[in-house]
mmCIF file of C-alpha atoms in Angstrom:
data_model
loop_
_atom_site.group_PDB
_atom_site.id
_atom_site.type_symbol
_atom_site.label_atom_id
_atom_site.label_comp_id
_atom_site.label_asym_id
_atom_site.label_seq_id
_atom_site.Cartn_x
_atom_site.Cartn_y
_atom_site.Cartn_z
ATOM 1 C CA UNK A 1 -11.459 7.980 19.264
ATOM 2 C CA UNK A 2 -13.337 10.451 17.042
ATOM 3 C CA UNK A 3 -16.678 10.222 15.998
ATOM 4 C CA UNK A 4 -17.438 10.989 12.455
ATOM 5 C CA UNK A 5 -21.208 11.199 10.925
ATOM 6 C CA UNK A 6 -21.535 9.747 7.377
ATOM 7 C CA UNK A 7 -20.016 11.298 4.451
ATOM 8 C CA UNK A 8 -21.502 13.825 2.345
ATOM 9 C CA UNK A 9 -20.827 14.592 -1.220
ATOM 10 C CA UNK A 10 -18.938 18.002 -2.158
ATOM 11 C CA UNK A 11 -20.875 19.345 -5.176
ATOM 12 C CA UNK A 12 -17.863 18.507 -7.451
ATOM 13 C CA UNK A 13 -18.581 14.940 -6.182
ATOM 14 C CA UNK A 14 -22.159 15.369 -7.316
ATOM 15 C CA UNK A 15 -20.897 16.595 -10.326
ATOM 16 C CA UNK A 16 -19.024 13.226 -10.963
ATOM 17 C CA UNK A 17 -21.542 11.086 -10.014
ATOM 18 C CA UNK A 18 -23.848 12.699 -12.454
ATOM 19 C CA UNK A 19 -21.421 12.549 -15.621
ATOM 20 C CA UNK A 20 -20.449 8.872 -15.076
ATOM 21 C CA UNK A 21 -24.046 7.887 -14.107
ATOM 22 C CA UNK A 22 -25.363 6.196 -17.401
ATOM 23 C CA UNK A 23 -22.211 5.560 -19.156
ATOM 24 C CA UNK A 24 -20.800 2.480 -18.825
ATOM 25 C CA UNK A 25 -17.140 3.068 -20.275
ATOM 26 C CA UNK A 26 -17.035 5.656 -17.280
ATOM 27 C CA UNK A 27 -15.026 4.599 -14.314
ATOM 28 C CA UNK A 28 -15.190 6.019 -10.731
ATOM 29 C CA UNK A 29 -11.664 5.643 -9.074
ATOM 30 C CA UNK A 30 -10.865 6.296 -5.644
ATOM 31 C CA UNK A 31 -7.896 8.171 -5.958
ATOM 32 C CA UNK A 32 -6.680 8.916 -2.305
ATOM 33 C CA UNK A 33 -7.470 9.968 1.444
ATOM 34 C CA UNK A 34 -6.752 12.856 3.707
ATOM 35 C CA UNK A 35 -6.886 13.275 7.366
ATOM 36 C CA UNK A 36 -7.018 16.686 8.658
ATOM 37 C CA UNK A 37 -7.864 18.806 11.823
ATOM 38 C CA UNK A 38 -9.941 21.478 10.584
ATOM 39 C CA UNK A 39 -13.398 23.142 11.790
ATOM 40 C CA UNK A 40 -16.767 23.844 9.809
ATOM 41 C CA UNK A 41 -19.273 25.778 10.614
ATOM 42 C CA UNK A 42 -21.984 23.099 9.749
ATOM 43 C CA UNK A 43 -22.668 20.498 7.871
ATOM 44 C CA UNK A 44 -23.793 22.685 4.784
ATOM 45 C CA UNK A 45 -20.450 24.097 4.472
ATOM 46 C CA UNK A 46 -19.414 20.571 2.915
ATOM 47 C CA UNK A 47 -20.957 20.905 -0.716
ATOM 48 C CA UNK A 48 -18.731 23.750 -1.440
ATOM 49 C CA UNK A 49 -15.615 22.233 -0.184
ATOM 50 C CA UNK A 50 -12.661 21.554 -2.428
ATOM 51 C CA UNK A 51 -9.757 20.647 0.049
ATOM 52 C CA UNK A 52 -9.572 19.845 3.730
ATOM 53 C CA UNK A 53 -9.484 22.822 5.936
ATOM 54 C CA UNK A 54 -6.487 21.744 7.391
ATOM 55 C CA UNK A 55 -4.764 18.645 5.988
ATOM 56 C CA UNK A 56 -2.574 16.748 8.716
ATOM 57 C CA UNK A 57 -1.611 13.579 7.073
ATOM 58 C CA UNK A 58 -2.099 11.346 3.720
ATOM 59 C CA UNK A 59 -3.849 8.140 4.743
ATOM 60 C CA UNK A 60 -2.877 5.099 2.615
ATOM 61 C CA UNK A 61 -5.894 2.891 1.138
ATOM 62 C CA UNK A 62 -5.060 -0.257 2.171
ATOM 63 C CA UNK A 63 -8.211 -2.554 0.463
ATOM 64 C CA UNK A 64 -11.148 -1.977 -1.427
ATOM 65 C CA UNK A 65 -13.915 -4.403 -1.550
ATOM 66 C CA UNK A 66 -17.496 -4.156 -3.022
ATOM 67 C CA UNK A 67 -20.254 -5.723 -0.648
ATOM 68 C CA UNK A 68 -23.097 -5.613 -2.234
ATOM 69 C CA UNK A 69 -24.163 -7.201 -5.527
ATOM 70 C CA UNK A 70 -25.744 -4.105 -7.058
ATOM 71 C CA UNK A 71 -22.174 -2.266 -6.731
ATOM 72 C CA UNK A 72 -23.486 0.676 -4.666
ATOM 73 C CA UNK A 73 -21.733 0.168 -1.491
ATOM 74 C CA UNK A 74 -17.927 -0.657 -0.685
ATOM 75 C CA UNK A 75 -15.749 -0.631 2.016
ATOM 76 C CA UNK A 76 -12.307 0.849 1.788
ATOM 77 C CA UNK A 77 -10.045 0.176 4.490
ATOM 78 C CA UNK A 78 -7.508 2.975 5.305
ATOM 79 C CA UNK A 79 -4.202 3.482 7.418
ATOM 80 C CA UNK A 80 -2.448 6.020 8.856
ATOM 81 C CA UNK A 81 0.609 6.323 11.716
ATOM 82 C CA UNK A 82 1.218 9.214 13.957
ATOM 83 C CA UNK A 83 5.011 8.840 12.970
ATOM 84 C CA UNK A 84 6.813 12.061 13.487
ATOM 85 C CA UNK A 85 4.213 13.861 15.261
ATOM 86 C CA UNK A 86 5.425 16.082 17.465
ATOM 87 C CA UNK A 87 2.665 17.390 19.312
ATOM 88 C CA UNK A 88 -0.915 15.576 19.454
ATOM 89 C CA UNK A 89 -3.418 16.954 16.613
ATOM 90 C CA UNK A 90 -7.149 17.100 16.478
ATOM 91 C CA UNK A 91 -8.332 14.300 14.364
ATOM 92 C CA UNK A 92 -11.563 15.693 12.860
ATOM 93 C CA UNK A 93 -11.377 15.424 8.917
ATOM 94 C CA UNK A 94 -11.624 12.957 6.618
ATOM 95 C CA UNK A 95 -11.517 13.851 2.504
ATOM 96 C CA UNK A 96 -12.145 11.364 0.333
ATOM 97 C CA UNK A 97 -10.889 12.121 -3.425
ATOM 98 C CA UNK A 98 -11.681 10.421 -6.785
ATOM 99 C CA UNK A 99 -11.396 11.444 -10.497
ATOM 100 C CA UNK A 100 -13.404 9.929 -13.570
ATOM 101 C CA UNK A 101 -11.718 8.565 -16.532
ATOM 102 C CA UNK A 102 -10.361 11.668 -17.444
ATOM 103 C CA UNK A 103 -8.405 11.704 -14.281
ATOM 104 C CA UNK A 104 -9.503 14.986 -12.917
ATOM 105 C CA UNK A 105 -9.455 14.259 -9.414
ATOM 106 C CA UNK A 106 -11.884 16.225 -6.933
ATOM 107 C CA UNK A 107 -12.749 16.061 -3.528
ATOM 108 C CA UNK A 108 -15.449 13.657 -3.780
ATOM 109 C CA UNK A 109 -16.333 12.638 -0.009
ATOM 110 C CA UNK A 110 -16.092 14.632 3.044
ATOM 111 C CA UNK A 111 -16.844 13.899 6.737
ATOM 112 C CA UNK A 112 -16.156 16.470 9.757
ATOM 113 C CA UNK A 113 -16.358 14.996 13.616
ATOM 114 C CA UNK A 114 -17.253 18.951 14.698
ATOM 115 C CA UNK A 115 -16.716 18.836 18.574
ATOM 116 C CA UNK A 116 -16.779 14.825 18.947
ATOM 117 C CA UNK A 117 -13.101 14.804 18.298
ATOM 118 C CA UNK A 118 -10.295 13.127 19.793
ATOM 119 C CA UNK A 119 -6.335 13.813 19.363
ATOM 120 C CA UNK A 120 -4.017 11.700 17.592
ATOM 121 C CA UNK A 121 -1.340 11.720 19.948
ATOM 122 C CA UNK A 122 2.536 12.427 19.628
ATOM 123 C CA UNK A 123 4.745 9.697 18.732
ATOM 124 C CA UNK A 124 7.162 9.702 21.506
ATOM 125 C CA UNK A 125 3.825 9.726 23.628
ATOM 126 C CA UNK A 126 1.966 6.720 22.339
ATOM 127 C CA UNK A 127 2.946 5.489 19.258
ATOM 128 C CA UNK A 128 -0.394 5.161 16.942
ATOM 129 C CA UNK A 129 -1.601 3.278 13.734
ATOM 130 C CA UNK A 130 -5.045 3.815 13.218
ATOM 131 C CA UNK A 131 -6.935 1.844 10.802
ATOM 132 C CA UNK A 132 -10.302 3.004 9.782
ATOM 133 C CA UNK A 133 -12.903 0.900 7.687
ATOM 134 C CA UNK A 134 -14.974 3.400 5.935
ATOM 135 C CA UNK A 135 -18.249 2.345 4.296
ATOM 136 C CA UNK A 136 -19.219 4.414 1.132
ATOM 137 C CA UNK A 137 -22.702 3.908 -0.524
ATOM 138 C CA UNK A 138 -22.577 5.506 -3.897
ATOM 139 C CA UNK A 139 -25.416 4.880 -6.843
ATOM 140 C CA UNK A 140 -23.583 4.419 -9.966
ATOM 141 C CA UNK A 141 -23.725 1.951 -12.918
ATOM 142 C CA UNK A 142 -19.965 2.768 -13.346
ATOM 143 C CA UNK A 143 -16.957 0.779 -12.617
ATOM 144 C CA UNK A 144 -15.471 1.633 -9.309
ATOM 145 C CA UNK A 145 -11.865 1.378 -8.256
ATOM 146 C CA UNK A 146 -9.274 2.282 -5.624
ATOM 147 C CA UNK A 147 -5.400 3.062 -5.751
ATOM 148 C CA UNK A 148 -4.001 0.295 -3.380
ATOM 149 C CA UNK A 149 -1.187 1.641 -1.706
ATOM 150 C CA UNK A 150 1.280 -1.522 -1.809
ATOM 151 C CA UNK A 151 3.557 -0.043 0.945
ATOM 152 C CA UNK A 152 0.521 -0.311 3.588
ATOM 153 C CA UNK A 153 0.446 -3.071 6.100
ATOM 154 C CA UNK A 154 -1.623 -6.053 5.858
ATOM 155 C CA UNK A 155 -4.279 -6.294 8.350
ATOM 156 C CA UNK A 156 -4.600 -9.778 10.451
ATOM 157 C CA UNK A 157 -8.445 -9.623 9.157
ATOM 158 C CA UNK A 158 -7.464 -9.283 5.263
ATOM 159 C CA UNK A 159 -4.629 -11.713 5.445
ATOM 160 C CA UNK A 160 -6.790 -14.682 6.698
ATOM 161 C CA UNK A 161 -9.215 -13.282 4.188
ATOM 162 C CA UNK A 162 -7.020 -13.589 1.492
ATOM 163 C CA UNK A 163 -5.888 -17.074 2.958
ATOM 164 C CA UNK A 164 -9.016 -18.490 2.915
ATOM 165 C CA UNK A 165 -9.726 -17.580 -1.083
ATOM 166 C CA UNK A 166 -6.396 -18.988 -1.420
ATOM 167 C CA UNK A 167 -7.521 -22.040 0.195
ATOM 168 C CA UNK A 168 -10.572 -22.531 -1.840
ATOM 169 C CA UNK A 169 -9.077 -21.801 -4.841
ATOM 170 C CA UNK A 170 -6.465 -24.456 -4.605
ATOM 171 C CA UNK A 171 -9.170 -26.975 -3.348
ATOM 172 C CA UNK A 172 -10.867 -26.137 -6.599
ATOM 173 C CA UNK A 173 -7.965 -26.856 -8.697
ATOM 174 C CA UNK A 174 -7.118 -29.822 -7.103
ATOM 175 C CA UNK A 175 -10.708 -31.389 -7.526
ATOM 176 C CA UNK A 176 -10.911 -30.554 -10.639
ATOM 177 C CA UNK A 177 -7.067 -32.185 -11.466
ATOM 178 C CA UNK A 178 -8.238 -35.296 -9.671
ATOM 179 C CA UNK A 179 -11.398 -35.088 -11.733
ATOM 180 C CA UNK A 180 -9.107 -35.040 -14.786
ATOM 181 C CA UNK A 181 -6.857 -38.146 -13.686
ATOM 182 C CA UNK A 182 -10.059 -40.222 -12.844
ATOM 183 C CA UNK A 183 -11.407 -39.524 -16.478
ATOM 184 C CA UNK A 184 -7.954 -40.227 -17.928
ATOM 185 C CA UNK A 185 -7.772 -43.490 -16.094
ATOM 186 C CA UNK A 186 -11.405 -44.770 -17.122
ATOM 187 C CA UNK A 187 -9.971 -44.016 -20.978
ATOM 188 C CA UNK A 188 -7.061 -45.609 -20.543
ATOM 189 C CA UNK A 189 -8.393 -48.883 -18.961
ATOM 190 C CA UNK A 190 -11.341 -48.925 -21.494
ATOM 191 C CA UNK A 191 -8.724 -48.531 -24.197
ATOM 192 C CA UNK A 192 -6.235 -50.462 -23.180
ATOM 193 C CA UNK A 193 -3.712 -48.141 -23.656
ATOM 194 C CA UNK A 194 -0.332 -47.137 -21.803
ATOM 195 C CA UNK A 195 0.117 -43.557 -22.304
ATOM 196 C CA UNK A 196 3.669 -43.610 -22.537
ATOM 197 C CA UNK A 197 4.008 -46.496 -25.042
ATOM 198 C CA UNK A 198 1.059 -45.202 -27.169
ATOM 199 C CA UNK A 199 1.837 -45.572 -31.171
ATOM 200 C CA UNK A 200 -0.222 -44.920 -34.320
ATOM 201 C CA UNK A 201 0.559 -47.171 -37.502
ATOM 202 C CA UNK A 202 4.159 -47.933 -37.418
ATOM 203 C CA UNK A 203 5.283 -44.554 -36.153
ATOM 204 C CA UNK A 204 6.417 -44.062 -32.696
ATOM 205 C CA UNK A 205 4.639 -40.840 -31.345
ATOM 206 C CA UNK A 206 6.419 -40.749 -28.130
ATOM 207 C CA UNK A 207 4.928 -39.814 -24.810
ATOM 208 C CA UNK A 208 1.091 -38.733 -25.222
ATOM 209 C CA UNK A 209 -2.138 -38.842 -23.933
ATOM 210 C CA UNK A 210 -5.240 -39.841 -25.809
ATOM 211 C CA UNK A 211 -8.505 -37.785 -24.376
#
């Protein structure tokens, strides 16, 4: 697999960060990710890029998670396959596109494997589904969002994580319901009320609970 150094902000990315920093009404939106096979002369060239050198395919954003309380670090999970590839292609570039609240999309972050790349094989040789967790560290007070592609498949890791979260929520609801039932039983016993035969004065009010 290709080895990628850390992402670098493009000049447009720096301008976007400078614009939204300190503006709590702004939102940093990660809009999409592209995979490419292009070559750059050196890392200094990254700052002036506005697009990948040679785009190969769009990657799907399948998950987005802020992993630190200060909201400076997040992980986006990206997926792509070699479906339709009739020959192997160098896997050299990853470009992350973003926008602010104005919706103007720019190449935000970029990395290139340079000479430490591997090839994406042709589909008929070896069908591949490639999943990458991309860690992004951006210092900003703005809210960070990512457009999740609903056509992406859920990995076992994320399925288990979602399952655990749902189980915790269900347990919390069950505990609250149990506590509420216990409190209601105490009230009924104390007041000697049958909740299905409660009356007020001479008028029958139907089924209701007091409390």
